[in-house]
Amino acid sequence: ETVPAAAAGGKWSVTASVNGGAPQSLTISGTSATLPSFALKGALNTVAFTNTYQTEGAQLIPDPTAGGWTLNGSSTLTGGELVLSTAIANQAGSAFWPHAVAPRALRIEYDASIGGGSGADGLALIFADPARGAKANSLGTSGGGLGFSGTPGIAVALDEYKNAVNPSNNFTGVADGPVTGHTDMLHWLGTANLLAPLQGATHHITVTTSATTLTVAVDGAQVLSQPVTLPASAYLGFSAGTGGSTNRHAIAHLSVTPSP
């Protein structure tokens, strides 16, 4: 394929879909391409390859207010925001861009607003893994599950409620699912307490991914760098949950671009 000179500085990505399944990113080495493991049917199998060129700095996923996202549970689009929960008890909301992306070299920025209730529980940016059964309509549990628990994948959370496994009532963390036997508590790979309060505030969040590491910055200051292996292909989305205590959780001004 031919790329115009004006597009120089970008990069190619290759995905493959087996028998109509979710696209999976390929690992390219020299002249060989390695496809993640998949199941073959007993008869004819179809493998479809897609080559995509991303110009440097190009927006990969539109803001939810532009439409096209899948909204689940308590999620709504209101006044230029994706509202994941209102200040009502025991809500769970999620929203996903319904086309899987390669998540290991991204810069994701958004404004997160939390408040209006009694202080729980939190919201999350999700990299949902279709190879493990995640779908664009996946919705996790409420409360400390943040609307993520039960969705296969990795989440970057802003959490304003201290439960038995949380370090404080004002922190960010990277989770890979629930604590065994407790769907309302997340298993944290790493956390960082925050100085600026989440409650009653809006913060600009920047999440940068690579093949081995995920970093989180709040209002321009890096607060967490966590070794992690993201799925090769993921549905990118957001979620939030309330429990006995509540808050309104919303995001706005989403930007998803390739990371150098």
mmCIF file of C-alpha atoms in Angstrom:
data_model
loop_
_atom_site.group_PDB
_atom_site.id
_atom_site.type_symbol
_atom_site.label_atom_id
_atom_site.label_comp_id
_atom_site.label_asym_id
_atom_site.label_seq_id
_atom_site.Cartn_x
_atom_site.Cartn_y
_atom_site.Cartn_z
ATOM 1 C CA GLU A 1 0.000 0.000 0.000
ATOM 2 C CA THR A 2 1.139 3.562 -0.720
ATOM 3 C CA VAL A 3 1.273 6.205 2.001
ATOM 4 C CA PRO A 4 1.253 9.884 0.915
ATOM 5 C CA ALA A 5 4.346 11.886 1.793
ATOM 6 C CA ALA A 6 2.213 14.085 4.058
ATOM 7 C CA ALA A 7 1.565 11.052 6.226
ATOM 8 C CA ALA A 8 5.232 10.430 6.984
ATOM 9 C CA GLY A 9 5.995 9.847 10.645
ATOM 10 C CA GLY A 10 3.142 7.456 11.234
ATOM 11 C CA LYS A 11 3.170 3.688 11.461
ATOM 12 C CA TRP A 12 1.445 0.573 10.177
ATOM 13 C CA SER A 13 -0.435 -1.889 12.349
ATOM 14 C CA VAL A 14 -1.728 -5.303 11.272
ATOM 15 C CA THR A 15 -4.636 -7.206 12.787
ATOM 16 C CA ALA A 16 -6.210 -10.562 11.966
ATOM 17 C CA SER A 17 -9.734 -11.811 12.584
ATOM 18 C CA VAL A 18 -10.361 -15.568 12.681
ATOM 19 C CA ASN A 19 -13.823 -16.772 11.661
ATOM 20 C CA GLY A 20 -15.334 -13.335 12.250
ATOM 21 C CA GLY A 21 -13.933 -12.983 15.761
ATOM 22 C CA ALA A 22 -12.501 -9.862 17.385
ATOM 23 C CA PRO A 23 -9.413 -8.430 15.644
ATOM 24 C CA GLN A 24 -6.117 -9.559 17.172
ATOM 25 C CA SER A 25 -2.861 -7.631 16.791
ATOM 26 C CA LEU A 26 -0.016 -9.443 15.040
ATOM 27 C CA THR A 27 3.605 -9.437 16.159
ATOM 28 C CA ILE A 28 5.827 -8.626 13.166
ATOM 29 C CA SER A 29 9.438 -9.829 13.069
ATOM 30 C CA GLY A 30 11.282 -9.449 9.785
ATOM 31 C CA THR A 31 9.142 -11.158 7.152
ATOM 32 C CA SER A 32 7.142 -13.223 9.658
ATOM 33 C CA ALA A 33 3.909 -12.399 11.478
ATOM 34 C CA THR A 34 2.806 -14.220 14.636
ATOM 35 C CA LEU A 35 -0.902 -14.465 15.435
ATOM 36 C CA PRO A 36 -2.105 -15.042 19.023
ATOM 37 C CA SER A 37 -3.575 -18.490 19.706
ATOM 38 C CA PHE A 38 -7.084 -19.123 18.401
ATOM 39 C CA ALA A 39 -9.505 -22.019 17.932
ATOM 40 C CA LEU A 40 -10.111 -23.600 14.535
ATOM 41 C CA LYS A 41 -13.419 -25.047 13.415
ATOM 42 C CA GLY A 42 -13.709 -28.544 12.036
ATOM 43 C CA ALA A 43 -14.390 -27.375 8.489
ATOM 44 C CA LEU A 44 -13.503 -24.187 6.576
ATOM 45 C CA ASN A 45 -11.727 -21.444 8.540
ATOM 46 C CA THR A 46 -11.477 -17.812 7.442
ATOM 47 C CA VAL A 47 -8.647 -15.489 8.471
ATOM 48 C CA ALA A 48 -9.044 -11.813 7.495
ATOM 49 C CA PHE A 49 -6.052 -9.455 7.690
ATOM 50 C CA THR A 50 -6.348 -5.673 8.029
ATOM 51 C CA ASN A 51 -3.497 -3.201 7.478
ATOM 52 C CA THR A 52 -4.021 0.210 9.098
ATOM 53 C CA TYR A 53 -1.804 3.268 8.754
ATOM 54 C CA GLN A 54 -1.897 5.711 11.665
ATOM 55 C CA THR A 55 -0.514 9.176 11.049
ATOM 56 C CA GLU A 56 1.544 10.634 13.859
ATOM 57 C CA GLY A 57 -0.728 12.269 16.431
ATOM 58 C CA ALA A 58 -3.878 10.971 14.725
ATOM 59 C CA GLN A 59 -6.970 10.487 16.892
ATOM 60 C CA LEU A 60 -7.623 6.732 17.050
ATOM 61 C CA ILE A 61 -10.928 6.693 18.954
ATOM 62 C CA PRO A 62 -13.545 9.479 18.934
ATOM 63 C CA ASP A 63 -14.830 11.169 22.059
ATOM 64 C CA PRO A 64 -17.980 9.391 23.293
ATOM 65 C CA THR A 65 -20.057 12.506 22.603
ATOM 66 C CA ALA A 66 -19.333 12.038 18.880
ATOM 67 C CA GLY A 67 -21.423 8.850 18.960
ATOM 68 C CA GLY A 68 -20.730 5.255 18.062
ATOM 69 C CA TRP A 69 -19.928 4.056 21.589
ATOM 70 C CA THR A 70 -21.783 1.223 23.350
ATOM 71 C CA LEU A 71 -23.320 2.432 26.641
ATOM 72 C CA ASN A 72 -24.193 -0.055 29.365
ATOM 73 C CA GLY A 73 -25.900 0.075 32.749
ATOM 74 C CA SER A 74 -26.182 3.569 34.217
ATOM 75 C CA SER A 75 -24.044 5.257 31.524
ATOM 76 C CA THR A 76 -25.500 8.202 29.600
ATOM 77 C CA LEU A 77 -24.295 11.033 27.378
ATOM 78 C CA THR A 78 -25.233 14.322 29.015
ATOM 79 C CA GLY A 79 -24.116 17.894 28.294
ATOM 80 C CA GLY A 80 -20.832 17.043 26.603
ATOM 81 C CA GLU A 81 -19.877 14.343 29.125
ATOM 82 C CA LEU A 82 -19.992 10.580 29.361
ATOM 83 C CA VAL A 83 -21.741 10.137 32.718
ATOM 84 C CA LEU A 84 -20.978 6.669 34.050
ATOM 85 C CA SER A 85 -22.928 6.918 37.302
ATOM 86 C CA THR A 86 -25.106 9.420 39.088
ATOM 87 C CA ALA A 87 -25.202 9.945 42.855
ATOM 88 C CA ILE A 88 -27.590 7.019 43.323
ATOM 89 C CA ALA A 89 -26.735 3.906 45.328
ATOM 90 C CA ASN A 90 -25.609 0.619 43.769
ATOM 91 C CA GLN A 91 -25.118 1.776 40.200
ATOM 92 C CA ALA A 92 -22.738 0.269 37.651
ATOM 93 C CA GLY A 93 -22.081 1.836 34.274
ATOM 94 C CA SER A 94 -19.686 1.192 31.422
ATOM 95 C CA ALA A 95 -19.079 2.431 27.890
ATOM 96 C CA PHE A 96 -16.833 1.007 25.170
ATOM 97 C CA TRP A 97 -15.680 1.932 21.699
ATOM 98 C CA PRO A 98 -16.923 -1.222 19.905
ATOM 99 C CA HIS A 99 -13.866 -1.728 17.700
ATOM 100 C CA ALA A 100 -10.830 -3.424 19.243
ATOM 101 C CA VAL A 101 -7.520 -1.550 19.080
ATOM 102 C CA ALA A 102 -3.878 -2.418 19.716
ATOM 103 C CA PRO A 103 -3.402 -0.934 23.217
ATOM 104 C CA ARG A 104 0.339 -1.223 23.845
ATOM 105 C CA ALA A 105 1.526 2.127 22.435
ATOM 106 C CA LEU A 106 -1.139 4.718 23.257
ATOM 107 C CA ARG A 107 -1.468 8.105 24.920
ATOM 108 C CA ILE A 108 -4.930 8.482 26.434
ATOM 109 C CA GLU A 109 -6.075 11.793 27.908
ATOM 110 C CA TYR A 110 -9.396 12.739 29.464
ATOM 111 C CA ASP A 111 -10.980 14.907 32.145
ATOM 112 C CA ALA A 112 -12.444 12.945 35.057
ATOM 113 C CA SER A 113 -15.119 14.565 37.234
ATOM 114 C CA ILE A 114 -16.179 13.024 40.559
ATOM 115 C CA GLY A 115 -18.561 14.429 43.162
ATOM 116 C CA GLY A 116 -22.089 15.357 44.117
ATOM 117 C CA GLY A 117 -22.594 12.456 46.511
ATOM 118 C CA SER A 118 -21.330 10.939 49.735
ATOM 119 C CA GLY A 119 -17.973 9.690 48.447
ATOM 120 C CA ALA A 120 -17.955 6.390 46.522
ATOM 121 C CA ASP A 121 -16.800 4.487 44.751
ATOM 122 C CA GLY A 122 -14.725 5.374 41.690
ATOM 123 C CA LEU A 123 -14.266 5.245 37.942
ATOM 124 C CA ALA A 124 -11.920 3.334 35.648
ATOM 125 C CA LEU A 125 -10.340 3.376 32.215
ATOM 126 C CA ILE A 126 -10.586 -0.196 30.893
ATOM 127 C CA PHE A 127 -8.567 -2.233 28.410
ATOM 128 C CA ALA A 128 -11.066 -5.088 27.963
ATOM 129 C CA ASP A 129 -9.649 -8.319 26.528
ATOM 130 C CA PRO A 130 -11.813 -9.891 23.778
ATOM 131 C CA ALA A 131 -9.585 -12.986 23.740
ATOM 132 C CA ARG A 132 -10.868 -13.703 27.270
ATOM 133 C CA GLY A 133 -14.514 -12.999 26.478
ATOM 134 C CA ALA A 134 -14.849 -9.228 26.906
ATOM 135 C CA LYS A 135 -17.385 -7.510 24.664
ATOM 136 C CA ALA A 136 -18.433 -3.932 24.003
ATOM 137 C CA ASN A 137 -21.504 -4.525 26.187
ATOM 138 C CA SER A 138 -19.519 -5.890 29.152
ATOM 139 C CA LEU A 139 -20.626 -4.480 32.504
ATOM 140 C CA GLY A 140 -18.995 -5.269 35.831
ATOM 141 C CA THR A 141 -20.263 -5.086 39.384
ATOM 142 C CA SER A 142 -21.227 -1.967 41.313
ATOM 143 C CA GLY A 143 -19.625 -0.596 44.473
ATOM 144 C CA GLY A 144 -15.926 -1.341 44.848
ATOM 145 C CA GLY A 145 -16.036 -3.286 41.573
ATOM 146 C CA LEU A 146 -16.229 0.157 39.870
ATOM 147 C CA GLY A 147 -18.313 -1.315 37.048
ATOM 148 C CA PHE A 148 -15.135 -3.176 35.958
ATOM 149 C CA SER A 149 -14.990 -6.288 38.166
ATOM 150 C CA GLY A 150 -16.087 -9.227 36.015
ATOM 151 C CA THR A 151 -14.832 -7.754 32.743
ATOM 152 C CA PRO A 152 -11.609 -9.505 31.615
ATOM 153 C CA GLY A 153 -8.800 -7.007 31.162
ATOM 154 C CA ILE A 154 -6.815 -4.263 32.864
ATOM 155 C CA ALA A 155 -8.223 -1.109 34.481
ATOM 156 C CA VAL A 156 -6.742 2.219 35.571
ATOM 157 C CA ALA A 157 -8.902 3.449 38.436
ATOM 158 C CA LEU A 158 -9.558 6.676 40.293
ATOM 159 C CA ASP A 159 -10.985 5.533 43.613
ATOM 160 C CA GLU A 160 -12.457 7.698 46.383
ATOM 161 C CA TYR A 161 -13.564 5.047 48.884
ATOM 162 C CA LYS A 162 -11.442 3.046 51.337
ATOM 163 C CA ASN A 163 -12.513 -0.574 51.643
ATOM 164 C CA ALA A 164 -10.633 -3.589 53.004
ATOM 165 C CA VAL A 165 -8.160 -3.711 50.083
ATOM 166 C CA ASN A 166 -7.902 -0.039 49.143
ATOM 167 C CA PRO A 167 -4.956 1.995 50.499
ATOM 168 C CA SER A 168 -6.998 5.166 51.081
ATOM 169 C CA ASN A 169 -10.077 7.071 49.975
ATOM 170 C CA ASN A 170 -8.108 9.098 47.399
ATOM 171 C CA PHE A 171 -5.863 7.102 45.076
ATOM 172 C CA THR A 172 -5.199 5.813 41.581
ATOM 173 C CA GLY A 173 -4.442 2.190 40.853
ATOM 174 C CA VAL A 174 -4.015 -0.468 38.187
ATOM 175 C CA ALA A 175 -6.177 -3.583 38.626
ATOM 176 C CA ASP A 176 -6.461 -6.874 36.758
ATOM 177 C CA GLY A 177 -9.834 -8.000 38.096
ATOM 178 C CA PRO A 178 -11.543 -8.749 41.411
ATOM 179 C CA VAL A 179 -10.103 -10.161 44.600
ATOM 180 C CA THR A 180 -10.831 -13.899 44.686
ATOM 181 C CA GLY A 181 -14.238 -14.424 46.255
ATOM 182 C CA HIS A 182 -15.040 -10.691 46.439
ATOM 183 C CA THR A 183 -16.441 -9.191 43.240
ATOM 184 C CA ASP A 184 -16.885 -5.830 44.984
ATOM 185 C CA MET A 185 -13.132 -5.480 45.647
ATOM 186 C CA LEU A 186 -10.408 -5.100 43.027
ATOM 187 C CA HIS A 187 -7.046 -6.841 42.909
ATOM 188 C CA TRP A 188 -4.491 -4.052 42.669
ATOM 189 C CA LEU A 189 -1.234 -4.530 40.766
ATOM 190 C CA GLY A 190 -0.100 -1.119 42.003
ATOM 191 C CA THR A 191 -1.553 1.999 43.636
ATOM 192 C CA ALA A 192 -0.552 5.570 44.446
ATOM 193 C CA ASN A 193 -2.240 7.881 46.943
ATOM 194 C CA LEU A 194 -3.066 11.307 45.520
ATOM 195 C CA LEU A 195 -2.483 14.688 47.124
ATOM 196 C CA ALA A 196 -5.249 16.540 45.292
ATOM 197 C CA PRO A 197 -8.738 15.366 46.319
ATOM 198 C CA LEU A 198 -10.793 13.400 43.798
ATOM 199 C CA GLN A 199 -14.043 14.239 45.591
ATOM 200 C CA GLY A 200 -15.724 17.365 44.236
ATOM 201 C CA ALA A 201 -13.109 17.983 41.551
ATOM 202 C CA THR A 202 -12.211 17.567 37.892
ATOM 203 C CA HIS A 203 -8.722 16.320 37.014
ATOM 204 C CA HIS A 204 -6.924 15.880 33.697
ATOM 205 C CA ILE A 205 -5.712 12.292 33.427
ATOM 206 C CA THR A 206 -3.005 11.038 31.062
ATOM 207 C CA VAL A 207 -2.392 7.307 30.671
ATOM 208 C CA THR A 208 0.522 6.196 28.503
ATOM 209 C CA THR A 209 1.044 2.575 27.519
ATOM 210 C CA SER A 210 3.953 0.568 26.154
ATOM 211 C CA ALA A 211 4.660 -3.123 25.666
ATOM 212 C CA THR A 212 5.682 -3.506 29.317
ATOM 213 C CA THR A 213 4.579 -0.458 31.324
ATOM 214 C CA LEU A 214 1.566 1.725 32.015
ATOM 215 C CA THR A 215 2.036 5.233 33.433
ATOM 216 C CA VAL A 216 -0.554 7.534 34.982
ATOM 217 C CA ALA A 217 -0.302 11.319 35.281
ATOM 218 C CA VAL A 218 -2.784 13.548 37.116
ATOM 219 C CA ASP A 219 -2.909 17.202 36.067
ATOM 220 C CA GLY A 220 0.430 16.824 34.287
ATOM 221 C CA ALA A 221 2.347 15.143 37.136
ATOM 222 C CA GLN A 222 3.224 11.450 36.868
ATOM 223 C CA VAL A 223 1.966 9.573 39.925
ATOM 224 C CA LEU A 224 2.272 5.897 38.964
ATOM 225 C CA SER A 225 4.394 3.711 36.686
ATOM 226 C CA GLN A 226 3.228 0.107 36.714
ATOM 227 C CA PRO A 227 4.773 -2.905 34.947
ATOM 228 C CA VAL A 228 1.904 -4.659 33.184
ATOM 229 C CA THR A 229 1.176 -6.761 30.123
ATOM 230 C CA LEU A 230 -1.827 -5.367 28.306
ATOM 231 C CA PRO A 231 -3.810 -7.644 25.982
ATOM 232 C CA ALA A 232 -2.675 -7.702 22.357
ATOM 233 C CA SER A 233 -6.076 -6.365 21.338
ATOM 234 C CA ALA A 234 -8.576 -4.535 23.528
ATOM 235 C CA TYR A 235 -11.876 -2.726 23.669
ATOM 236 C CA LEU A 236 -11.094 0.646 25.227
ATOM 237 C CA GLY A 237 -13.721 2.033 27.549
ATOM 238 C CA PHE A 238 -14.677 3.463 30.918
ATOM 239 C CA SER A 239 -16.720 2.325 33.897
ATOM 240 C CA ALA A 240 -17.842 3.491 37.329
ATOM 241 C CA GLY A 241 -19.679 2.179 40.349
ATOM 242 C CA THR A 242 -21.499 3.347 43.453
ATOM 243 C CA GLY A 243 -22.472 1.337 46.526
ATOM 244 C CA GLY A 244 -24.112 2.386 49.758
ATOM 245 C CA SER A 245 -22.268 5.686 49.335
ATOM 246 C CA THR A 246 -22.462 7.512 46.031
ATOM 247 C CA ASN A 247 -20.974 9.990 43.586
ATOM 248 C CA ARG A 248 -21.508 11.203 40.064
ATOM 249 C CA HIS A 249 -18.656 9.939 37.854
ATOM 250 C CA ALA A 250 -18.086 11.404 34.392
ATOM 251 C CA ILE A 251 -15.384 11.819 31.756
ATOM 252 C CA ALA A 252 -15.007 14.369 28.962
ATOM 253 C CA HIS A 253 -12.575 15.544 26.276
ATOM 254 C CA LEU A 254 -11.179 12.105 25.451
ATOM 255 C CA SER A 255 -8.084 11.967 23.250
ATOM 256 C CA VAL A 256 -6.511 8.671 22.138
ATOM 257 C CA THR A 257 -3.381 8.969 20.001
ATOM 258 C CA PRO A 258 -0.374 6.763 19.205
ATOM 259 C CA SER A 259 2.438 6.996 21.730
ATOM 260 C CA PRO A 260 5.940 7.341 20.249
#
